[in-house]
Tab-separated table of C-alpha atoms in Angstrom:
chain	number	residue	atom	x	y	z
A	1	MET	CA	119.171	86.320	-64.759
A	2	ARG	CA	122.477	85.308	-63.283
A	3	ALA	CA	123.320	86.679	-59.884
A	4	MET	CA	125.918	89.429	-60.065
A	5	ARG	CA	128.821	89.199	-57.669
A	6	ARG	CA	131.381	91.894	-57.097
A	7	CYS	CA	134.978	90.734	-57.443
A	8	SER	CA	138.199	92.276	-56.345
A	9	MET	CA	141.327	91.376	-58.310
A	10	ILE	CA	140.825	87.620	-57.824
A	11	CYS	CA	137.789	85.568	-56.760
A	12	ARG	CA	138.467	81.879	-56.272
A	13	MET	CA	136.401	79.446	-58.298
A	14	LEU	CA	133.053	78.460	-56.832
A	15	GLY	CA	132.190	75.150	-55.256
A	16	ASP	CA	134.190	72.146	-54.144
A	17	LEU	CA	137.537	71.370	-55.812
A	18	ASP	CA	136.929	67.590	-55.799
A	19	THR	CA	133.629	68.108	-57.607
A	20	PHE	CA	135.300	70.392	-60.118
A	21	GLN	CA	138.001	67.809	-60.854
A	22	ARG	CA	135.480	64.997	-61.202
A	23	ARG	CA	133.198	66.955	-63.545
A	24	LEU	CA	136.062	68.071	-65.751
A	25	LEU	CA	137.542	64.577	-66.050
A	26	SER	CA	134.150	63.002	-66.800
A	27	TRP	CA	133.511	65.554	-69.517
A	28	TYR	CA	136.944	64.952	-71.027
A	29	GLN	CA	136.486	61.191	-71.176
A	30	ALA	CA	133.173	61.623	-72.979
A	31	HIS	CA	133.995	64.514	-75.307
A	32	ARG	CA	137.733	64.634	-75.940
A	33	ARG	CA	138.862	64.896	-79.528
A	34	ASP	CA	140.461	61.881	-81.161
A	35	LEU	CA	143.926	63.158	-82.022
A	36	PRO	CA	146.753	61.077	-83.518
A	37	TRP	CA	149.094	61.602	-80.563
A	38	ARG	CA	146.484	60.318	-78.101
A	39	PRO	CA	145.740	56.623	-77.544
A	40	PRO	CA	142.310	55.625	-78.920
A	41	ARG	CA	139.477	56.300	-76.496
A	42	GLY	CA	138.821	53.350	-74.217
A	43	SER	CA	142.023	51.503	-75.169
A	44	ALA	CA	144.672	50.268	-72.754
A	45	GLN	CA	147.397	51.622	-75.032
A	46	ARG	CA	149.918	53.806	-73.230
A	47	THR	CA	150.710	57.317	-74.342
A	48	ASP	CA	153.956	57.431	-76.339
A	49	PRO	CA	156.260	60.077	-74.783
A	50	TYR	CA	157.914	60.732	-78.157
A	51	HIS	CA	154.510	61.429	-79.726
A	52	VAL	CA	153.694	63.862	-76.929
A	53	LEU	CA	157.027	65.661	-77.346
A	54	VAL	CA	156.536	66.014	-81.104
A	55	SER	CA	152.912	67.141	-80.827
A	56	GLU	CA	153.543	69.644	-78.051
A	57	THR	CA	156.434	71.137	-80.006
A	58	MET	CA	154.259	71.485	-83.102
A	59	LEU	CA	151.368	72.941	-81.109
A	60	GLN	CA	153.432	75.871	-79.864
A	61	GLN	CA	151.702	78.903	-81.431
A	62	THR	CA	149.895	76.628	-83.919
A	63	GLN	CA	146.312	75.351	-83.896
A	64	VAL	CA	145.427	71.666	-83.588
A	65	ALA	CA	143.691	71.478	-86.987
A	66	THR	CA	146.857	72.718	-88.677
A	67	VAL	CA	149.149	70.381	-86.752
A	68	VAL	CA	147.318	67.066	-87.321
A	69	PRO	CA	148.398	66.403	-90.956
A	70	TYR	CA	151.930	67.597	-90.251
A	71	PHE	CA	152.163	65.293	-87.222
A	72	ARG	CA	151.057	62.281	-89.273
A	73	ARG	CA	153.588	62.955	-92.051
A	74	PHE	CA	156.362	63.681	-89.552
A	75	LEU	CA	155.786	60.424	-87.686
A	76	GLU	CA	155.659	58.471	-90.936
A	77	ARG	CA	159.078	59.865	-91.842
A	78	PHE	CA	160.586	59.759	-88.322
A	79	PRO	CA	158.661	57.061	-86.400
A	80	THR	CA	161.077	56.936	-83.451
A	81	VAL	CA	163.252	59.366	-81.555
A	82	GLN	CA	166.272	57.492	-82.929
A	83	ASP	CA	165.096	58.101	-86.512
A	84	LEU	CA	164.723	61.808	-85.845
A	85	ALA	CA	168.115	62.034	-84.146
A	86	ALA	CA	169.848	60.366	-87.106
A	87	ALA	CA	168.069	62.373	-89.827
A	88	ASP	CA	169.595	65.065	-92.015
A	89	GLU	CA	168.507	68.527	-90.841
A	90	GLN	CA	167.403	69.446	-94.379
A	91	ASP	CA	165.050	66.466	-94.383
A	92	VAL	CA	163.613	67.526	-91.011
A	93	LEU	CA	163.070	71.095	-92.221
A	94	ARG	CA	161.447	69.810	-95.420
A	95	MET	CA	158.942	67.780	-93.380
A	96	TRP	CA	158.250	70.880	-91.255
A	97	GLN	CA	157.803	73.093	-94.328
A	98	GLY	CA	154.689	75.241	-94.064
A	99	LEU	CA	154.270	74.828	-90.305
A	100	GLY	CA	156.367	77.909	-89.540
A	101	TYR	CA	158.564	78.788	-86.568
A	102	TYR	CA	161.293	76.543	-87.953
A	103	SER	CA	163.527	76.870	-84.902
A	104	ARG	CA	161.066	74.424	-83.329
A	105	ALA	CA	162.087	71.766	-85.845
A	106	ARG	CA	165.791	72.278	-85.218
A	107	ASN	CA	165.260	72.284	-81.446
A	108	LEU	CA	163.143	69.135	-81.664
A	109	GLN	CA	165.885	67.334	-83.540
A	110	GLY	CA	168.426	68.650	-81.032
A	111	ALA	CA	166.235	67.272	-78.245
A	112	ALA	CA	166.037	63.906	-80.004
A	113	ARG	CA	169.804	63.736	-80.280
A	114	MET	CA	170.234	64.597	-76.604
A	115	ILE	CA	167.651	61.962	-75.668
A	116	VAL	CA	169.612	59.343	-77.613
A	117	GLU	CA	173.023	60.433	-76.354
A	118	ARG	CA	172.253	61.244	-72.698
A	119	PHE	CA	169.007	59.480	-71.826
A	120	GLY	CA	169.417	56.111	-73.517
A	121	GLY	CA	166.830	56.856	-76.196
A	122	GLN	CA	164.042	57.336	-73.638
A	123	VAL	CA	162.178	60.651	-73.351
A	124	PRO	CA	162.887	61.901	-69.804
A	125	ALA	CA	160.128	61.571	-67.227
A	126	THR	CA	160.982	64.435	-64.890
A	127	VAL	CA	160.440	68.118	-65.459
A	128	ASP	CA	164.039	68.891	-64.488
A	129	ASP	CA	165.453	66.493	-67.102
A	130	LEU	CA	162.995	67.615	-69.765
A	131	LEU	CA	164.046	71.224	-69.223
A	132	LYS	CA	167.581	70.232	-70.260
A	133	LEU	CA	166.379	69.486	-73.795
A	134	PRO	CA	166.773	72.189	-76.483
A	135	GLY	CA	163.595	74.177	-77.027
A	136	VAL	CA	161.749	72.694	-74.040
A	137	GLY	CA	160.349	75.260	-71.630
A	138	ARG	CA	158.260	74.969	-68.515
A	139	TYR	CA	154.983	74.351	-70.336
A	140	THR	CA	156.301	71.639	-72.677
A	141	ALA	CA	158.175	69.955	-69.842
A	142	GLY	CA	155.028	69.884	-67.713
A	143	ALA	CA	152.903	68.605	-70.584
A	144	VAL	CA	155.251	65.753	-71.497
A	145	ALA	CA	155.889	64.792	-67.862
A	146	SER	CA	152.214	64.742	-66.909
A	147	ILE	CA	150.613	63.388	-70.100
A	148	ALA	CA	153.255	60.776	-70.942
A	149	HIS	CA	154.496	59.843	-67.466
A	150	GLU	CA	151.705	60.871	-65.038
A	151	VAL	CA	154.096	63.136	-63.145
A	152	ARG	CA	152.360	65.710	-60.962
A	153	ALA	CA	153.330	68.758	-63.006
A	154	PRO	CA	151.188	71.795	-63.852
A	155	ILE	CA	150.865	73.312	-67.321
A	156	LEU	CA	150.037	76.833	-68.425
A	157	ASP	CA	149.428	77.632	-72.078
A	158	GLY	CA	147.045	80.188	-73.579
A	159	ASN	CA	144.013	77.925	-73.232
A	160	VAL	CA	144.716	76.960	-69.624
A	161	MET	CA	145.498	80.559	-68.707
A	162	ARG	CA	142.120	81.684	-70.049
A	163	VAL	CA	140.250	78.906	-68.210
A	164	LEU	CA	141.942	79.686	-64.905
A	165	CYS	CA	141.375	83.415	-65.269
A	166	ARG	CA	137.657	82.895	-65.827
A	167	LEU	CA	137.294	80.303	-63.087
A	168	ASP	CA	138.897	82.686	-60.588
A	169	ALA	CA	137.610	85.884	-62.243
A	170	VAL	CA	141.116	87.299	-62.687
A	171	GLN	CA	140.521	90.724	-64.213
A	172	THR	CA	144.111	91.930	-64.425
A	173	ASP	CA	146.425	91.260	-67.378
A	174	PRO	CA	147.496	87.590	-67.004
A	175	ARG	CA	150.556	88.122	-69.190
A	176	THR	CA	152.551	90.073	-66.621
A	177	PRO	CA	155.342	88.215	-64.774
A	178	LYS	CA	153.502	88.554	-61.446
A	179	ALA	CA	150.275	87.184	-62.895
A	180	GLN	CA	152.094	84.334	-64.630
A	181	GLN	CA	153.704	83.318	-61.355
A	182	ALA	CA	150.322	83.290	-59.623
A	183	LEU	CA	148.688	81.318	-62.427
A	184	TRP	CA	151.412	78.656	-62.433
A	185	LYS	CA	150.879	78.259	-58.709
A	186	ARG	CA	147.123	78.038	-59.222
A	187	ALA	CA	147.520	75.427	-61.974
A	188	GLU	CA	149.446	73.290	-59.519
A	189	GLN	CA	146.945	73.810	-56.686
A	190	ILE	CA	144.014	72.401	-58.646
A	191	LEU	CA	145.769	69.225	-59.827
A	192	PRO	CA	144.110	65.986	-58.678
A	193	ASP	CA	146.055	63.165	-57.049
A	194	GLN	CA	145.443	60.808	-59.997
A	195	GLN	CA	144.869	61.114	-63.759
A	196	ILE	CA	147.224	64.070	-63.924
A	197	GLY	CA	147.743	63.785	-67.659
A	198	ASP	CA	144.040	63.563	-68.440
A	199	PHE	CA	143.310	66.493	-66.154
A	200	ASN	CA	145.878	68.741	-67.821
A	201	SER	CA	144.645	67.614	-71.225
A	202	ALA	CA	141.084	68.368	-70.122
A	203	LEU	CA	142.009	71.924	-69.133
A	204	MET	CA	143.555	72.491	-72.560
A	205	GLU	CA	140.623	70.838	-74.314
A	206	LEU	CA	138.123	72.960	-72.404
A	207	GLY	CA	139.937	76.145	-73.383
A	208	ALA	CA	140.253	75.098	-77.027
A	209	THR	CA	136.678	73.944	-77.600
A	210	VAL	CA	134.360	75.509	-74.979
A	211	CYS	CA	136.019	78.319	-73.012
A	212	THR	CA	137.147	80.052	-76.196
A	213	PRO	CA	138.582	83.591	-76.391
A	214	ARG	CA	135.399	85.078	-77.844
A	215	ALA	CA	131.822	83.936	-77.225
A	216	PRO	CA	132.592	81.086	-74.804
A	217	SER	CA	130.000	78.283	-74.841
A	218	CYS	CA	129.141	78.573	-71.162
A	219	LEU	CA	125.936	76.522	-71.436
A	220	LEU	CA	128.003	73.564	-72.663
A	221	CYS	CA	130.712	73.965	-70.045
A	222	PRO	CA	130.888	71.040	-67.586
A	223	VAL	CA	132.268	73.296	-64.826
A	224	ARG	CA	130.143	76.415	-65.393
A	225	GLU	CA	128.826	76.225	-61.828
A	226	HIS	CA	132.386	76.699	-60.597
A	227	CYS	CA	133.120	79.756	-62.747
A	228	ALA	CA	133.413	82.971	-60.743
A	229	ALA	CA	133.579	85.096	-63.923
A	230	ARG	CA	130.307	83.686	-65.221
A	231	ALA	CA	128.642	84.215	-61.844
A	232	ALA	CA	129.744	87.853	-61.992
A	233	GLY	CA	128.732	88.243	-65.635
A	234	ILE	CA	132.230	89.230	-66.741
A	235	GLU	CA	133.401	86.122	-68.625
A	236	GLN	CA	133.368	87.948	-71.979
A	237	SER	CA	135.903	90.516	-70.781
A	238	ILE	CA	138.353	88.006	-69.266
A	239	PRO	CA	141.188	88.003	-70.005
A	240	PRO	CA	141.528	91.626	-71.173
A	241	ALA	CA	142.408	91.980	-74.850
A	242	LYS	CA	146.046	92.394	-75.725
A	243	ARG	CA	146.881	95.747	-77.265
A	244	ALA	CA	147.783	95.468	-80.927
A	245	GLN	CA	151.299	96.627	-81.720
A	246	PRO	CA	152.247	98.202	-85.067
A	247	THR	CA	154.285	95.848	-87.231
A	248	PRO	CA	156.917	97.199	-89.639
A	249	LEU	CA	156.635	96.347	-93.344
A	250	ASN	CA	159.673	94.915	-95.158
A	251	ARG	CA	159.671	94.927	-98.963
A	252	ARG	CA	161.773	92.505	-101.005
A	253	TRP	CA	162.390	91.620	-104.630
A	254	VAL	CA	162.445	87.891	-105.339
A	255	LEU	CA	164.224	87.029	-108.577
A	256	ALA	CA	163.440	83.727	-110.283
A	257	ILE	CA	166.659	83.686	-112.312
A	258	GLU	CA	166.487	80.850	-114.843
A	259	HIS	CA	169.276	79.458	-117.016
A	260	ASP	CA	169.140	76.269	-119.053
A	261	GLY	CA	166.057	75.011	-117.194
A	262	LYS	CA	167.510	75.613	-113.714
A	263	PHE	CA	166.876	78.332	-111.127
A	264	LEU	CA	169.435	80.032	-108.945
A	265	MET	CA	168.689	79.262	-105.286
A	266	GLN	CA	170.336	80.554	-102.128
A	267	GLN	CA	170.626	78.774	-98.796
A	268	ARG	CA	169.990	81.045	-95.836
A	269	PRO	CA	172.532	81.320	-92.970
A	270	PRO	CA	172.515	78.587	-90.286
A	271	GLN	CA	171.203	81.045	-87.686
A	272	GLY	CA	168.282	83.450	-87.670
A	273	ARG	CA	164.925	83.531	-89.428
A	274	TRP	CA	164.313	80.573	-91.779
A	275	ALA	CA	167.801	79.321	-90.899
A	276	ALA	CA	169.393	76.849	-93.338
A	277	MET	CA	166.330	76.881	-95.607
A	278	TRP	CA	166.376	77.815	-99.290
A	279	GLN	CA	165.063	80.784	-101.247
A	280	PHE	CA	165.077	82.289	-104.701
A	281	VAL	CA	167.493	85.212	-104.982
A	282	THR	CA	166.020	87.818	-102.649
A	283	LEU	CA	167.065	91.467	-102.529
A	284	GLU	CA	166.025	94.632	-100.731
A	285	ALA	CA	163.364	96.322	-102.848
A	286	ALA	CA	163.767	99.768	-104.331
A	287	SER	CA	160.967	102.284	-104.778
A	288	ARG	CA	160.194	101.232	-108.356
A	289	ARG	CA	160.081	98.003	-110.310
A	290	PRO	CA	163.475	96.791	-111.513
A	291	SER	CA	164.503	96.815	-115.152
A	292	ALA	CA	166.965	94.446	-116.770
A	293	ARG	CA	169.567	97.213	-116.575
A	294	ASP	CA	168.848	97.754	-112.848
A	295	LEU	CA	169.499	94.099	-112.128
A	296	ALA	CA	172.567	93.666	-114.321
A	297	SER	CA	174.982	95.055	-111.738
A	298	ARG	CA	173.305	93.257	-108.858
A	299	ILE	CA	173.240	89.747	-110.314
A	300	GLY	CA	176.227	89.936	-112.656
A	301	ALA	CA	174.295	89.495	-115.906
A	302	THR	CA	171.552	91.210	-117.867
A	303	PRO	CA	168.307	89.199	-117.931
A	304	VAL	CA	166.630	88.651	-121.292
A	305	ARG	CA	163.564	90.208	-119.691
A	306	VAL	CA	162.144	91.032	-116.269
A	307	GLU	CA	158.559	89.830	-115.865
A	308	HIS	CA	156.535	90.642	-112.750
A	309	LEU	CA	154.713	87.460	-111.697
A	310	GLY	CA	152.872	88.803	-108.665
A	311	GLN	CA	153.267	89.642	-105.009
A	312	VAL	CA	153.454	87.369	-101.954
A	313	LYS	CA	152.466	88.787	-98.583
A	314	HIS	CA	153.602	87.156	-95.359
A	315	ALA	CA	152.994	88.210	-91.762
A	316	LEU	CA	155.101	87.181	-88.778
A	317	THR	CA	154.506	88.062	-85.146
A	318	HIS	CA	156.539	91.257	-85.178
A	319	ARG	CA	156.899	92.150	-88.861
A	320	ARG	CA	155.251	91.924	-92.259
A	321	TYR	CA	156.753	91.145	-95.655
A	322	GLU	CA	155.823	91.929	-99.219
A	323	PHE	CA	157.738	89.913	-101.808
A	324	ASP	CA	157.462	91.138	-105.403
A	325	VAL	CA	158.333	88.195	-107.632
A	326	TYR	CA	160.130	88.658	-110.973
A	327	TYR	CA	160.956	86.079	-113.610
A	328	CYS	CA	164.441	86.777	-114.991
A	329	PRO	CA	165.562	84.331	-117.718
A	330	LEU	CA	169.185	84.572	-118.806
A	331	ALA	CA	170.657	84.107	-122.245
A	332	LYS	CA	172.055	80.678	-123.057
A	333	ASP	CA	175.612	82.043	-123.260
A	334	ALA	CA	175.411	83.662	-119.795
A	335	SER	CA	178.233	82.715	-117.407
A	336	ALA	CA	176.155	80.596	-115.019
A	337	GLY	CA	179.073	79.664	-112.761
A	338	ALA	CA	180.199	83.235	-112.242
A	339	ILE	CA	176.643	84.379	-111.536
A	340	ALA	CA	176.168	81.626	-108.952
A	341	ASP	CA	179.454	82.598	-107.275
A	342	ASN	CA	178.491	86.276	-107.278
A	343	LEU	CA	175.169	85.586	-105.543
A	344	SER	CA	176.349	82.650	-103.387
A	345	GLY	CA	173.760	80.465	-105.072
A	346	THR	CA	173.253	77.013	-106.553
A	347	TRP	CA	171.532	76.131	-109.822
A	348	LEU	CA	168.708	73.659	-109.196
A	349	THR	CA	166.028	72.102	-111.371
A	350	PRO	CA	162.370	72.637	-110.435
A	351	GLN	CA	162.206	68.954	-109.462
A	352	ARG	CA	165.135	69.373	-107.079
A	353	ILE	CA	163.612	72.507	-105.579
A	354	GLU	CA	160.544	70.485	-104.626
A	355	SER	CA	162.707	68.290	-102.386
A	356	ILE	CA	164.462	71.032	-100.382
A	357	PRO	CA	163.032	73.022	-97.455
A	358	LEU	CA	161.530	76.385	-98.425
A	359	PRO	CA	160.012	78.992	-96.096
A	360	LYS	CA	156.281	79.410	-96.643
A	361	PRO	CA	156.555	82.637	-98.682
A	362	GLN	CA	159.102	80.961	-100.951
A	363	VAL	CA	156.711	78.053	-101.485
A	364	LYS	CA	154.204	80.604	-102.770
A	365	VAL	CA	156.909	82.118	-104.954
A	366	MET	CA	157.549	78.685	-106.442
A	367	GLU	CA	153.840	78.334	-107.158
A	368	LEU	CA	153.870	81.638	-109.078
A	369	VAL	CA	156.941	80.554	-111.038
A	370	THR	CA	155.458	77.137	-111.828
A	371	GLU	CA	152.203	78.676	-113.035
A	372	ALA	CA	154.079	81.182	-115.215
A	373	ARG	CA	156.222	78.429	-116.769
A	374	ARG	CA	153.132	76.323	-117.377
A	375	ALA	CA	151.353	79.212	-119.056
A	376	SER	CA	154.452	79.973	-121.114
A	377	GLY	CA	154.721	76.344	-122.163
A	378	GLN	CA	151.084	76.248	-123.202
A	379	ALA	CA	151.523	79.477	-125.172
A	380	GLN	CA	154.570	78.081	-126.948
A	381	SER	CA	152.717	74.844	-127.700
A	382	GLY	CA	149.866	76.876	-129.143
A	383	CYS	CA	152.244	78.880	-131.303
A	384	LYS	CA	153.897	75.701	-132.590
A	385	ALA	CA	150.510	74.139	-133.301
A	386	ARG	CA	149.373	77.216	-135.216
A	387	SER	CA	152.662	77.255	-137.114
A	388	ARG	CA	152.257	73.614	-138.105
A	389	GLN	CA	148.657	74.255	-139.115
A	390	ALA	CA	149.745	77.196	-141.270
A	391	GLU	CA	152.460	75.114	-142.900
A	392	THR	CA	149.971	72.348	-143.594
A	393	SER	CA	147.497	74.796	-145.097
A	394	ALA	CA	150.211	76.373	-147.239
A	395	GLY	CA	151.387	72.976	-148.376
A	396	SER	CA	147.846	71.936	-149.276
A	397	GLY	CA	147.469	75.172	-151.273
A	398	ARG	CA	150.648	74.517	-153.272
A	399	SER	CA	149.612	70.965	-153.941
A	400	SER	CA	146.214	71.975	-155.269
A	401	LYS	CA	147.767	74.610	-157.501
A	402	SER	CA	150.261	72.182	-158.978
A	403	VAL	CA	147.574	69.610	-159.653
A	404	GLY	CA	145.378	72.233	-161.281
C-alpha cells in the first residue's frame, strides 16, 4: 500500500529535479508518438517552425487523432508559409472544413501574411514576436519558440496543467487566474537548460497518453516516483472536475431550396460564428413544421412541396443547435433571380457546393440532401423502367392479337 501523505494546498514534486528531467526526456525519446509535424525519430532533420505553428493552431481544443489527417491535407495544399499567405480565404476555410473553430483558420492565415510582410517569411523565434501574430497566445508562442527554436519558454495547456497539478498535488481549481499564474511560473521553474523543445513536448505527451484525466496509467509513468499526488493517493481527484454549465438550445429550419438543378446558398457574414462560410437557407424555427404556405412569404415563392429530410444536431462549447432540414423544390417558372435577391443567396450546383467551405452541420445537411436526391433518382428510374416494361408488355399483347 502506498504511503499516505497529508498535503496542504500545494506539495512540491518528490525527488531531485535533475532526475525528473532526465527520466522524462528518456521516456519521451523512447515512446513519443510519430506525428507528421515532428521530425522522424533518430533523424538529424530540424523541426520546421511553420509545421509547428500550423499543428499547434489545429491542436487548440482538438485532439491529436483528429488533427493528423487535416494537417497532412493542409500542408499538401499550403506547403509553405508563403503559400498560405497568398491563398484565397475560401480555399483555406475549405481545407479546414470539419475541424471546427474556424476563427483559427482565419487567424492562421493572418499570421502567415504578417510573417511574410513583417518577418521576411520566417516564423519568429521569440515569444514577444510570436505574440504579435493574430491568434497566437502565450501557450502557442511558447510552444513554437521552444519546439521550433529551442528558446527557453514554458508552456501550459490542459495536459501540462494536469501533469503539474498531480506532480505538486495541487488540490485547488487550476483554472482560476491565481492558479494559472502559479502554474505558468512552475512550468518555467522545471525547464531544463537543454532540450527545451523535447521537454515541453514530453510534458504534453505524458499528459495526453499516460497522465490522462480519468484513470491515469501511473504504473507506466516514468516520473511516478516524483508525483506528490500519487504518494498521497489523491491523483484521481486532481484536478477537480469542472462544473457542467447548462447550454441553451437553438432550433433552426434549414431549407434546401432547389430550382433547375441548383440550390440556393447563403454566405455568412465576415465576422462571427462560421464567418464567411456557406449554408443552405437557414431560418429561426417555429413551434411546428412549416408548410408550403408558411414558407411562401419568407422565401418569396411557394415550394412545390416541403419534405422533411431529417434533423442535424450540433453542440458547441456554450450552445446547442437542432437543424430540421426540409427539401423545398420550386416550380420551373419560379422567379429564381428575385428569390435569390430576397434571401441574399446564390444558386449553386451540387458539384459547386462541394468546393466551397461549409460549417460541419451544413456538411451533414448536404449529406441528407444528397441521399434524398439519390433515392428520388432511383425511384424515378424505377418508375421509368416499370413504365417501359408495361409498354413492352402491352405492345407484345397487341402484336400477338394481330397475328392471331
